[in-house]
Amino acid sequence: MAAEIAEQPAAWQRLLSEGTGAIRAAAARIAEYKPRFALFVARGTSDHAALYGKYLVEIHHGLPAGLASPSTMTIYGSTPDLRDVLVIAVSQSGGSPDLVQSVEVARRQGALTVALTNNPDSALAAAAEIHIDLLAGPELAVAATKSYTAELLALYLMLDYARGGDGAGTEELPRLGAQVLESGAALAGVAERYRFAQRLITSARGYSYPTAREAALKLMETSYLSAQAFSGADLLHGPLATIDPSVPVVTIVPEGAGGKAMLPVLARLAELRADVFGVGAAEAISGLNAGIVLPTGVPEPLSPLLEILPLQQLAFHLAIARGGDPDRPRGLNKVTETL
């Protein structure tokens, strides 16, 4: 897991250098298709990448977007009318039968289907009309890390190209990612601080909300913590009552509108004397118990690629501090096949 976390800047550079041709071709097909709606199909970690894609579609393209419930097609046999709908399937392995079947149904029902996987020979890649190879390289650790951020980058590029963009800002990501990973050396100490925690909450808003969800999943699957992710808005609507000084809170507060929207949440957490760890802008992090400051000037839609890096490192260190093996979480396999 540690090696694959460290490989991410190189994986991003590979996708930027070798994968943009296929991504541009997919984007051109999407632009020609002119979808009226976008529907994402994913599971697990890739579901969080899909949620990120949903934000991109709704904000950048001005189109409604949703996350599919595969069971409606695989268990209940639904065959929705998907004419003029863009269906994007996101999967590290491309091997889960429910995702494959969902894309097959979507294609028969008139959708333009695109699959993003790290396995070009997968069943999901074959099922979709268009496939994009994430080019992340073999990922052996059960906890997905580099495939997740490759999904984010591929989605950003594809959807940016589809609206006539040129991927501006992405060329700096490999360098900035390496910089953020270097700053994560202090996270072993943070892990010691939280090693005896039984519950943990993660929270963010906007583009960063998928980061909060992915961080919670990484902490659950590697450290066996009961970690729950809430949007900052939802946290204030009730779950805030579960927080006291014994429940750590991980917040993502980058530059931009999403980070600013989290400031009232930080104020309420301070009133509760919560133990808050943050990732994001320096001015937001300075008032917290601990945190990692992100580089400045990163466009907000690209920030999630950097935000998750220290949280992956935290999950790794916390698993070790709690006596676990982050490469072999109990009861889990690398490929989860759901029906």
mmCIF file of C-alpha atoms in Angstrom:
data_model
loop_
_atom_site.group_PDB
_atom_site.id
_atom_site.type_symbol
_atom_site.label_atom_id
_atom_site.label_comp_id
_atom_site.label_asym_id
_atom_site.label_seq_id
_atom_site.Cartn_x
_atom_site.Cartn_y
_atom_site.Cartn_z
ATOM 1 C CA MET A 1 0.000 0.000 0.000
ATOM 2 C CA ALA A 2 2.807 2.424 0.873
ATOM 3 C CA ALA A 3 4.544 1.772 -2.450
ATOM 4 C CA GLU A 4 1.342 2.307 -4.414
ATOM 5 C CA ILE A 5 0.561 5.541 -2.564
ATOM 6 C CA ALA A 6 4.037 6.768 -3.526
ATOM 7 C CA GLU A 7 3.547 5.774 -7.178
ATOM 8 C CA GLN A 8 0.641 8.130 -7.749
ATOM 9 C CA PRO A 9 2.507 11.136 -9.205
ATOM 10 C CA ALA A 10 4.182 8.808 -11.725
ATOM 11 C CA ALA A 11 0.838 7.195 -12.561
ATOM 12 C CA TRP A 12 -0.691 10.625 -13.194
ATOM 13 C CA GLN A 13 2.200 11.572 -15.446
ATOM 14 C CA ARG A 14 1.767 8.345 -17.406
ATOM 15 C CA LEU A 15 -1.930 9.033 -17.936
ATOM 16 C CA LEU A 16 -1.175 12.605 -19.007
ATOM 17 C CA SER A 17 1.570 11.455 -21.383
ATOM 18 C CA GLU A 18 0.078 8.281 -22.830
ATOM 19 C CA GLY A 19 -3.640 8.308 -22.151
ATOM 20 C CA THR A 20 -4.946 11.642 -23.384
ATOM 21 C CA GLY A 21 -5.449 10.450 -26.967
ATOM 22 C CA ALA A 22 -8.072 7.918 -25.931
ATOM 23 C CA ILE A 23 -9.587 10.360 -23.453
ATOM 24 C CA ARG A 24 -9.904 13.070 -26.113
ATOM 25 C CA ALA A 25 -11.569 10.611 -28.479
ATOM 26 C CA ALA A 26 -14.076 9.664 -25.769
ATOM 27 C CA ALA A 27 -14.701 13.331 -24.994
ATOM 28 C CA ALA A 28 -15.341 14.108 -28.671
ATOM 29 C CA ARG A 29 -17.887 11.293 -28.836
ATOM 30 C CA ILE A 30 -19.628 12.645 -25.710
ATOM 31 C CA ALA A 31 -19.731 16.165 -27.133
ATOM 32 C CA GLU A 32 -21.197 14.842 -30.382
ATOM 33 C CA TYR A 33 -23.766 12.769 -28.481
ATOM 34 C CA LYS A 34 -25.001 15.789 -26.469
ATOM 35 C CA PRO A 35 -26.422 13.854 -23.507
ATOM 36 C CA ARG A 36 -29.376 15.217 -21.553
ATOM 37 C CA PHE A 37 -28.337 13.378 -18.378
ATOM 38 C CA ALA A 38 -25.289 11.552 -16.981
ATOM 39 C CA LEU A 39 -25.575 8.370 -14.943
ATOM 40 C CA PHE A 40 -22.585 6.895 -13.109
ATOM 41 C CA VAL A 41 -22.221 3.209 -12.250
ATOM 42 C CA ALA A 42 -19.621 2.133 -9.667
ATOM 43 C CA ARG A 43 -18.969 0.332 -6.391
ATOM 44 C CA GLY A 44 -16.703 0.878 -3.383
ATOM 45 C CA THR A 45 -13.808 3.262 -3.876
ATOM 46 C CA SER A 46 -14.815 3.833 -7.492
ATOM 47 C CA ASP A 47 -18.221 5.004 -6.254
ATOM 48 C CA HIS A 48 -16.441 7.956 -4.672
ATOM 49 C CA ALA A 49 -14.720 8.739 -7.970
ATOM 50 C CA ALA A 50 -18.154 8.570 -9.607
ATOM 51 C CA LEU A 51 -19.505 11.043 -7.060
ATOM 52 C CA TYR A 52 -16.647 13.376 -8.000
ATOM 53 C CA GLY A 53 -17.663 12.972 -11.642
ATOM 54 C CA LYS A 54 -21.242 13.858 -10.710
ATOM 55 C CA TYR A 55 -20.042 17.187 -9.300
ATOM 56 C CA LEU A 56 -18.087 17.872 -12.497
ATOM 57 C CA VAL A 57 -21.074 17.152 -14.732
ATOM 58 C CA GLU A 58 -23.500 19.236 -12.698
ATOM 59 C CA ILE A 59 -21.161 22.215 -12.204
ATOM 60 C CA HIS A 60 -19.160 22.301 -15.457
ATOM 61 C CA HIS A 61 -21.736 20.961 -17.909
ATOM 62 C CA GLY A 62 -24.929 22.194 -16.283
ATOM 63 C CA LEU A 63 -26.523 18.779 -16.700
ATOM 64 C CA PRO A 64 -28.313 16.637 -14.134
ATOM 65 C CA ALA A 65 -26.286 13.651 -13.018
ATOM 66 C CA GLY A 66 -26.890 10.697 -10.748
ATOM 67 C CA LEU A 67 -25.409 7.530 -9.292
ATOM 68 C CA ALA A 68 -27.103 4.379 -10.553
ATOM 69 C CA SER A 69 -28.424 1.649 -8.282
ATOM 70 C CA PRO A 70 -27.203 -1.458 -10.148
ATOM 71 C CA SER A 71 -29.586 -3.730 -8.259
ATOM 72 C CA THR A 72 -32.554 -2.121 -10.024
ATOM 73 C CA MET A 73 -31.291 -3.758 -13.217
ATOM 74 C CA THR A 74 -29.479 -6.828 -11.893
ATOM 75 C CA ILE A 75 -31.914 -7.979 -9.188
ATOM 76 C CA TYR A 76 -35.218 -6.385 -10.211
ATOM 77 C CA GLY A 77 -34.760 -6.599 -13.960
ATOM 78 C CA SER A 78 -35.498 -2.941 -14.671
ATOM 79 C CA THR A 79 -34.893 -1.715 -18.220
ATOM 80 C CA PRO A 80 -35.058 2.098 -17.982
ATOM 81 C CA ASP A 81 -35.310 4.321 -21.036
ATOM 82 C CA LEU A 82 -31.757 5.617 -21.384
ATOM 83 C CA ARG A 83 -31.917 7.335 -24.748
ATOM 84 C CA ASP A 84 -29.757 10.485 -24.772
ATOM 85 C CA VAL A 85 -28.179 9.433 -21.458
ATOM 86 C CA LEU A 86 -24.434 9.187 -20.898
ATOM 87 C CA VAL A 87 -23.626 6.181 -18.705
ATOM 88 C CA ILE A 88 -20.128 6.197 -17.201
ATOM 89 C CA ALA A 89 -18.943 3.075 -15.412
ATOM 90 C CA VAL A 90 -15.946 3.424 -13.120
ATOM 91 C CA SER A 91 -14.075 0.376 -11.803
ATOM 92 C CA GLN A 92 -10.524 -0.507 -10.893
ATOM 93 C CA SER A 93 -10.777 -4.148 -11.989
ATOM 94 C CA GLY A 94 -13.730 -4.036 -14.352
ATOM 95 C CA GLY A 95 -14.706 -7.441 -13.012
ATOM 96 C CA SER A 96 -17.832 -7.000 -10.898
ATOM 97 C CA PRO A 97 -20.789 -8.736 -12.584
ATOM 98 C CA ASP A 98 -23.360 -6.152 -11.489
ATOM 99 C CA LEU A 99 -21.436 -3.325 -13.130
ATOM 100 C CA VAL A 100 -20.983 -5.336 -16.317
ATOM 101 C CA GLN A 101 -24.673 -6.219 -16.479
ATOM 102 C CA SER A 102 -25.704 -2.627 -15.757
ATOM 103 C CA VAL A 103 -23.615 -1.364 -18.662
ATOM 104 C CA GLU A 104 -24.949 -4.080 -20.961
ATOM 105 C CA VAL A 105 -28.525 -3.095 -20.089
ATOM 106 C CA ALA A 106 -27.728 0.600 -20.499
ATOM 107 C CA ARG A 107 -26.222 0.021 -23.922
ATOM 108 C CA ARG A 108 -29.260 -1.971 -25.081
ATOM 109 C CA GLN A 109 -31.525 0.766 -23.757
ATOM 110 C CA GLY A 110 -29.934 3.445 -25.903
ATOM 111 C CA ALA A 111 -27.280 5.017 -23.661
ATOM 112 C CA LEU A 112 -23.808 6.032 -24.729
ATOM 113 C CA THR A 113 -21.668 3.866 -22.441
ATOM 114 C CA VAL A 114 -18.138 4.673 -21.301
ATOM 115 C CA ALA A 115 -16.050 2.495 -18.974
ATOM 116 C CA LEU A 116 -12.975 3.685 -17.078
ATOM 117 C CA THR A 117 -10.945 0.761 -15.731
ATOM 118 C CA ASN A 118 -7.394 -0.201 -14.872
ATOM 119 C CA ASN A 119 -7.854 -3.432 -16.837
ATOM 120 C CA PRO A 120 -8.388 -3.048 -20.616
ATOM 121 C CA ASP A 121 -9.048 -6.801 -20.909
ATOM 122 C CA SER A 122 -11.887 -6.742 -18.375
ATOM 123 C CA ALA A 123 -15.500 -7.697 -18.997
ATOM 124 C CA LEU A 124 -16.572 -4.144 -18.203
ATOM 125 C CA ALA A 125 -14.223 -2.707 -20.818
ATOM 126 C CA ALA A 126 -15.749 -5.062 -23.391
ATOM 127 C CA ALA A 127 -19.318 -4.266 -22.373
ATOM 128 C CA ALA A 128 -19.043 -0.504 -22.913
ATOM 129 C CA GLU A 129 -19.018 1.225 -26.275
ATOM 130 C CA ILE A 130 -15.976 3.267 -25.200
ATOM 131 C CA HIS A 131 -13.179 2.243 -22.829
ATOM 132 C CA ILE A 132 -10.516 4.386 -21.169
ATOM 133 C CA ASP A 133 -7.501 2.638 -19.666
ATOM 134 C CA LEU A 134 -6.411 4.308 -16.422
ATOM 135 C CA LEU A 135 -2.789 3.211 -16.974
ATOM 136 C CA ALA A 136 -2.166 3.121 -13.222
ATOM 137 C CA GLY A 137 -0.152 -0.083 -13.426
ATOM 138 C CA PRO A 138 -0.727 -3.235 -11.353
ATOM 139 C CA GLU A 139 -2.309 -2.485 -7.988
ATOM 140 C CA LEU A 140 -1.675 -5.302 -5.509
ATOM 141 C CA ALA A 141 -2.757 -3.844 -2.175
ATOM 142 C CA VAL A 142 -6.383 -4.561 -1.299
ATOM 143 C CA ALA A 143 -6.947 -0.897 -0.443
ATOM 144 C CA ALA A 144 -7.159 0.977 -3.749
ATOM 145 C CA THR A 145 -5.043 4.120 -3.862
ATOM 146 C CA LYS A 146 -3.409 4.890 -7.190
ATOM 147 C CA SER A 147 -6.332 3.531 -9.202
ATOM 148 C CA TYR A 148 -8.661 5.908 -7.328
ATOM 149 C CA THR A 149 -6.731 9.068 -8.147
ATOM 150 C CA ALA A 150 -6.215 7.849 -11.736
ATOM 151 C CA GLU A 151 -10.011 7.597 -11.956
ATOM 152 C CA LEU A 152 -10.343 11.179 -10.716
ATOM 153 C CA LEU A 153 -7.819 12.448 -13.247
ATOM 154 C CA ALA A 154 -9.341 10.524 -16.159
ATOM 155 C CA LEU A 155 -12.827 11.768 -15.295
ATOM 156 C CA TYR A 156 -11.636 15.348 -15.011
ATOM 157 C CA LEU A 157 -9.823 15.233 -18.358
ATOM 158 C CA MET A 158 -12.661 13.506 -20.201
ATOM 159 C CA LEU A 159 -15.336 15.860 -18.920
ATOM 160 C CA ASP A 160 -13.147 18.930 -19.380
ATOM 161 C CA TYR A 161 -12.286 18.002 -22.967
ATOM 162 C CA ALA A 162 -15.978 17.289 -23.651
ATOM 163 C CA ARG A 163 -16.855 20.907 -22.852
ATOM 164 C CA GLY A 164 -14.016 22.292 -24.978
ATOM 165 C CA GLY A 165 -11.383 22.595 -22.249
ATOM 166 C CA ASP A 166 -7.715 21.707 -22.540
ATOM 167 C CA GLY A 167 -7.071 20.137 -19.143
ATOM 168 C CA ALA A 168 -5.362 23.282 -17.852
ATOM 169 C CA GLY A 169 -3.723 22.776 -14.474
ATOM 170 C CA THR A 170 -3.380 19.024 -14.731
ATOM 171 C CA GLU A 171 0.214 19.253 -15.969
ATOM 172 C CA GLU A 172 1.282 20.475 -12.513
ATOM 173 C CA LEU A 173 -0.366 17.625 -10.608
ATOM 174 C CA PRO A 174 2.547 15.118 -10.654
ATOM 175 C CA ARG A 175 4.910 17.687 -9.151
ATOM 176 C CA LEU A 176 2.384 18.874 -6.594
ATOM 177 C CA GLY A 177 1.454 15.313 -5.678
ATOM 178 C CA ALA A 178 5.081 14.479 -4.919
ATOM 179 C CA GLN A 179 5.268 17.618 -2.768
ATOM 180 C CA VAL A 180 2.184 16.621 -0.762
ATOM 181 C CA LEU A 181 3.459 13.085 -0.237
ATOM 182 C CA GLU A 182 6.699 14.454 1.199
ATOM 183 C CA SER A 183 4.731 16.493 3.730
ATOM 184 C CA GLY A 184 3.056 13.317 4.944
ATOM 185 C CA ALA A 185 6.070 12.167 6.961
ATOM 186 C CA ALA A 186 4.462 13.596 10.106
ATOM 187 C CA LEU A 187 1.394 11.397 9.741
ATOM 188 C CA ALA A 188 2.930 8.513 11.675
ATOM 189 C CA GLY A 189 2.738 10.753 14.748
ATOM 190 C CA VAL A 190 -0.852 11.689 13.985
ATOM 191 C CA ALA A 191 -1.665 7.986 13.717
ATOM 192 C CA GLU A 192 -0.268 7.410 17.197
ATOM 193 C CA ARG A 193 -2.586 10.154 18.445
ATOM 194 C CA TYR A 194 -5.629 8.337 17.090
ATOM 195 C CA ARG A 195 -4.615 4.714 17.528
ATOM 196 C CA PHE A 196 -7.078 4.057 20.361
ATOM 197 C CA ALA A 197 -10.041 5.805 18.750
ATOM 198 C CA GLN A 198 -13.083 3.611 18.224
ATOM 199 C CA ARG A 199 -15.082 6.046 16.108
ATOM 200 C CA LEU A 200 -14.105 8.745 13.651
ATOM 201 C CA ILE A 201 -15.972 11.188 11.443
ATOM 202 C CA THR A 202 -14.858 12.692 8.142
ATOM 203 C CA SER A 203 -16.447 15.769 6.625
ATOM 204 C CA ALA A 204 -16.157 18.090 3.630
ATOM 205 C CA ARG A 205 -18.283 19.892 1.063
ATOM 206 C CA GLY A 206 -18.430 20.233 -2.706
ATOM 207 C CA TYR A 207 -15.721 18.580 -4.763
ATOM 208 C CA SER A 208 -14.071 17.462 -1.517
ATOM 209 C CA TYR A 209 -17.040 15.481 -0.217
ATOM 210 C CA PRO A 210 -15.956 12.407 -2.233
ATOM 211 C CA THR A 211 -12.560 12.757 -0.504
ATOM 212 C CA ALA A 212 -14.256 12.555 2.889
ATOM 213 C CA ARG A 213 -16.100 9.418 1.827
ATOM 214 C CA GLU A 214 -13.002 7.774 0.409
ATOM 215 C CA ALA A 215 -10.966 8.635 3.519
ATOM 216 C CA ALA A 216 -13.611 7.036 5.734
ATOM 217 C CA LEU A 217 -13.570 3.882 3.615
ATOM 218 C CA LYS A 218 -9.773 3.649 3.744
ATOM 219 C CA LEU A 219 -9.796 3.997 7.533
ATOM 220 C CA MET A 220 -12.499 1.359 7.893
ATOM 221 C CA GLU A 221 -10.928 -1.222 5.622
ATOM 222 C CA THR A 222 -7.345 -0.859 6.881
ATOM 223 C CA SER A 223 -7.768 0.122 10.551
ATOM 224 C CA TYR A 224 -11.210 -1.380 11.300
ATOM 225 C CA LEU A 225 -12.414 1.943 12.688
ATOM 226 C CA SER A 226 -16.074 2.839 12.619
ATOM 227 C CA ALA A 227 -15.636 5.831 10.314
ATOM 228 C CA GLN A 228 -18.571 7.809 8.961
ATOM 229 C CA ALA A 229 -18.477 10.456 6.259
ATOM 230 C CA PHE A 230 -20.841 13.416 6.204
ATOM 231 C CA SER A 231 -21.119 16.465 4.048
ATOM 232 C CA GLY A 232 -20.501 19.497 6.236
ATOM 233 C CA ALA A 233 -24.103 20.539 5.741
ATOM 234 C CA ASP A 234 -25.460 17.153 6.790
ATOM 235 C CA LEU A 235 -23.131 17.030 9.784
ATOM 236 C CA LEU A 236 -24.787 20.159 11.192
ATOM 237 C CA HIS A 237 -28.259 18.672 10.706
ATOM 238 C CA GLY A 238 -27.938 16.069 13.451
ATOM 239 C CA PRO A 239 -24.792 13.911 13.482
ATOM 240 C CA LEU A 240 -22.966 16.785 15.214
ATOM 241 C CA ALA A 241 -24.626 15.533 18.412
ATOM 242 C CA THR A 242 -22.449 12.407 18.290
ATOM 243 C CA ILE A 243 -19.204 14.391 18.523
ATOM 244 C CA ASP A 244 -17.256 14.950 21.722
ATOM 245 C CA PRO A 245 -13.517 15.313 22.456
ATOM 246 C CA SER A 246 -13.064 11.524 22.243
ATOM 247 C CA VAL A 247 -14.308 11.320 18.621
ATOM 248 C CA PRO A 248 -11.699 12.550 16.106
ATOM 249 C CA VAL A 249 -12.973 14.500 13.124
ATOM 250 C CA VAL A 250 -11.106 14.608 9.812
ATOM 251 C CA THR A 251 -12.018 17.641 7.718
ATOM 252 C CA ILE A 252 -11.049 18.594 4.176
ATOM 253 C CA VAL A 253 -10.956 22.374 3.786
ATOM 254 C CA PRO A 254 -9.230 23.376 0.530
ATOM 255 C CA GLU A 255 -9.117 26.752 -1.164
ATOM 256 C CA GLY A 256 -12.313 27.590 -2.989
ATOM 257 C CA ALA A 257 -16.058 27.619 -2.394
ATOM 258 C CA GLY A 258 -16.230 24.165 -0.824
ATOM 259 C CA GLY A 259 -13.573 25.013 1.733
ATOM 260 C CA LYS A 260 -15.227 28.306 2.617
ATOM 261 C CA ALA A 261 -18.519 26.469 3.123
ATOM 262 C CA MET A 262 -16.782 24.307 5.747
ATOM 263 C CA LEU A 263 -15.714 27.237 7.929
ATOM 264 C CA PRO A 264 -19.006 27.376 9.913
ATOM 265 C CA VAL A 265 -18.624 23.631 10.490
ATOM 266 C CA LEU A 266 -15.126 24.155 11.916
ATOM 267 C CA ALA A 267 -16.506 26.851 14.194
ATOM 268 C CA ARG A 268 -19.149 24.500 15.582
ATOM 269 C CA LEU A 269 -16.574 21.737 16.065
ATOM 270 C CA ALA A 270 -14.407 24.181 18.015
ATOM 271 C CA GLU A 271 -17.359 24.952 20.292
ATOM 272 C CA LEU A 272 -17.624 21.220 21.010
ATOM 273 C CA ARG A 273 -13.874 21.005 21.727
ATOM 274 C CA ALA A 274 -13.616 18.309 19.069
ATOM 275 C CA ASP A 275 -10.232 16.872 18.119
ATOM 276 C CA VAL A 276 -10.017 17.975 14.480
ATOM 277 C CA PHE A 277 -7.429 16.977 11.887
ATOM 278 C CA GLY A 278 -7.559 18.891 8.637
ATOM 279 C CA VAL A 279 -6.258 18.787 5.102
ATOM 280 C CA GLY A 280 -6.441 21.950 3.067
ATOM 281 C CA ALA A 281 -5.706 25.666 3.051
ATOM 282 C CA ALA A 282 -3.207 27.036 5.571
ATOM 283 C CA GLU A 283 -5.597 29.568 7.126
ATOM 284 C CA ALA A 284 -8.174 26.884 7.824
ATOM 285 C CA ILE A 285 -5.699 24.317 9.126
ATOM 286 C CA SER A 286 -3.913 26.743 11.469
ATOM 287 C CA GLY A 287 -6.694 26.664 14.041
ATOM 288 C CA LEU A 288 -7.041 22.877 14.211
ATOM 289 C CA ASN A 289 -5.382 20.261 16.406
ATOM 290 C CA ALA A 290 -3.280 18.976 13.507
ATOM 291 C CA GLY A 291 -3.265 19.027 9.733
ATOM 292 C CA ILE A 292 -1.568 18.949 6.365
ATOM 293 C CA VAL A 293 -1.423 22.145 4.312
ATOM 294 C CA LEU A 294 -1.981 21.730 0.577
ATOM 295 C CA PRO A 295 -0.166 23.731 -2.128
ATOM 296 C CA THR A 296 -1.783 27.037 -3.007
ATOM 297 C CA GLY A 297 -3.287 28.021 -6.328
ATOM 298 C CA VAL A 298 -4.665 24.589 -7.269
ATOM 299 C CA PRO A 299 -7.993 24.823 -9.124
ATOM 300 C CA GLU A 300 -10.704 23.588 -6.782
ATOM 301 C CA PRO A 301 -11.892 20.769 -9.099
ATOM 302 C CA LEU A 302 -8.355 19.310 -9.098
ATOM 303 C CA SER A 303 -7.833 19.589 -5.352
ATOM 304 C CA PRO A 304 -9.348 16.131 -4.594
ATOM 305 C CA LEU A 305 -6.379 14.420 -6.252
ATOM 306 C CA LEU A 306 -4.066 16.052 -3.708
ATOM 307 C CA GLU A 307 -6.405 15.980 -0.689
ATOM 308 C CA ILE A 308 -6.672 12.211 -0.547
ATOM 309 C CA LEU A 309 -2.906 11.569 -0.526
ATOM 310 C CA PRO A 310 -2.225 12.398 3.161
ATOM 311 C CA LEU A 311 -5.424 10.629 4.153
ATOM 312 C CA GLN A 312 -4.251 7.470 2.392
ATOM 313 C CA GLN A 313 -0.988 7.825 4.299
ATOM 314 C CA LEU A 314 -2.883 8.325 7.551
ATOM 315 C CA ALA A 315 -4.872 5.138 6.936
ATOM 316 C CA PHE A 316 -1.643 3.231 6.280
ATOM 317 C CA HIS A 317 0.098 4.502 9.418
ATOM 318 C CA LEU A 318 -2.970 4.087 11.594
ATOM 319 C CA ALA A 319 -3.370 0.457 10.535
ATOM 320 C CA ILE A 320 0.222 -0.249 11.579
ATOM 321 C CA ALA A 321 -0.138 1.699 14.846
ATOM 322 C CA ARG A 322 -3.163 -0.437 15.687
ATOM 323 C CA GLY A 323 -1.235 -3.640 14.998
ATOM 324 C CA GLY A 324 -2.801 -4.435 11.639
ATOM 325 C CA ASP A 325 -1.517 -5.175 8.153
ATOM 326 C CA PRO A 326 -2.823 -2.571 5.684
ATOM 327 C CA ASP A 327 -1.932 -4.820 2.740
ATOM 328 C CA ARG A 328 -4.105 -7.682 3.971
ATOM 329 C CA PRO A 329 -7.247 -6.363 5.663
ATOM 330 C CA ARG A 330 -9.226 -9.165 7.239
ATOM 331 C CA GLY A 331 -12.108 -10.562 5.239
ATOM 332 C CA LEU A 332 -11.379 -8.553 2.076
ATOM 333 C CA ASN A 333 -10.214 -9.455 -1.418
ATOM 334 C CA LYS A 334 -8.768 -7.229 -4.107
ATOM 335 C CA VAL A 335 -11.674 -7.826 -6.482
ATOM 336 C CA THR A 336 -15.164 -7.835 -4.974
ATOM 337 C CA GLU A 337 -17.759 -9.440 -7.230
ATOM 338 C CA THR A 338 -21.319 -8.345 -6.461
ATOM 339 C CA LEU A 339 -24.486 -9.341 -8.288
#
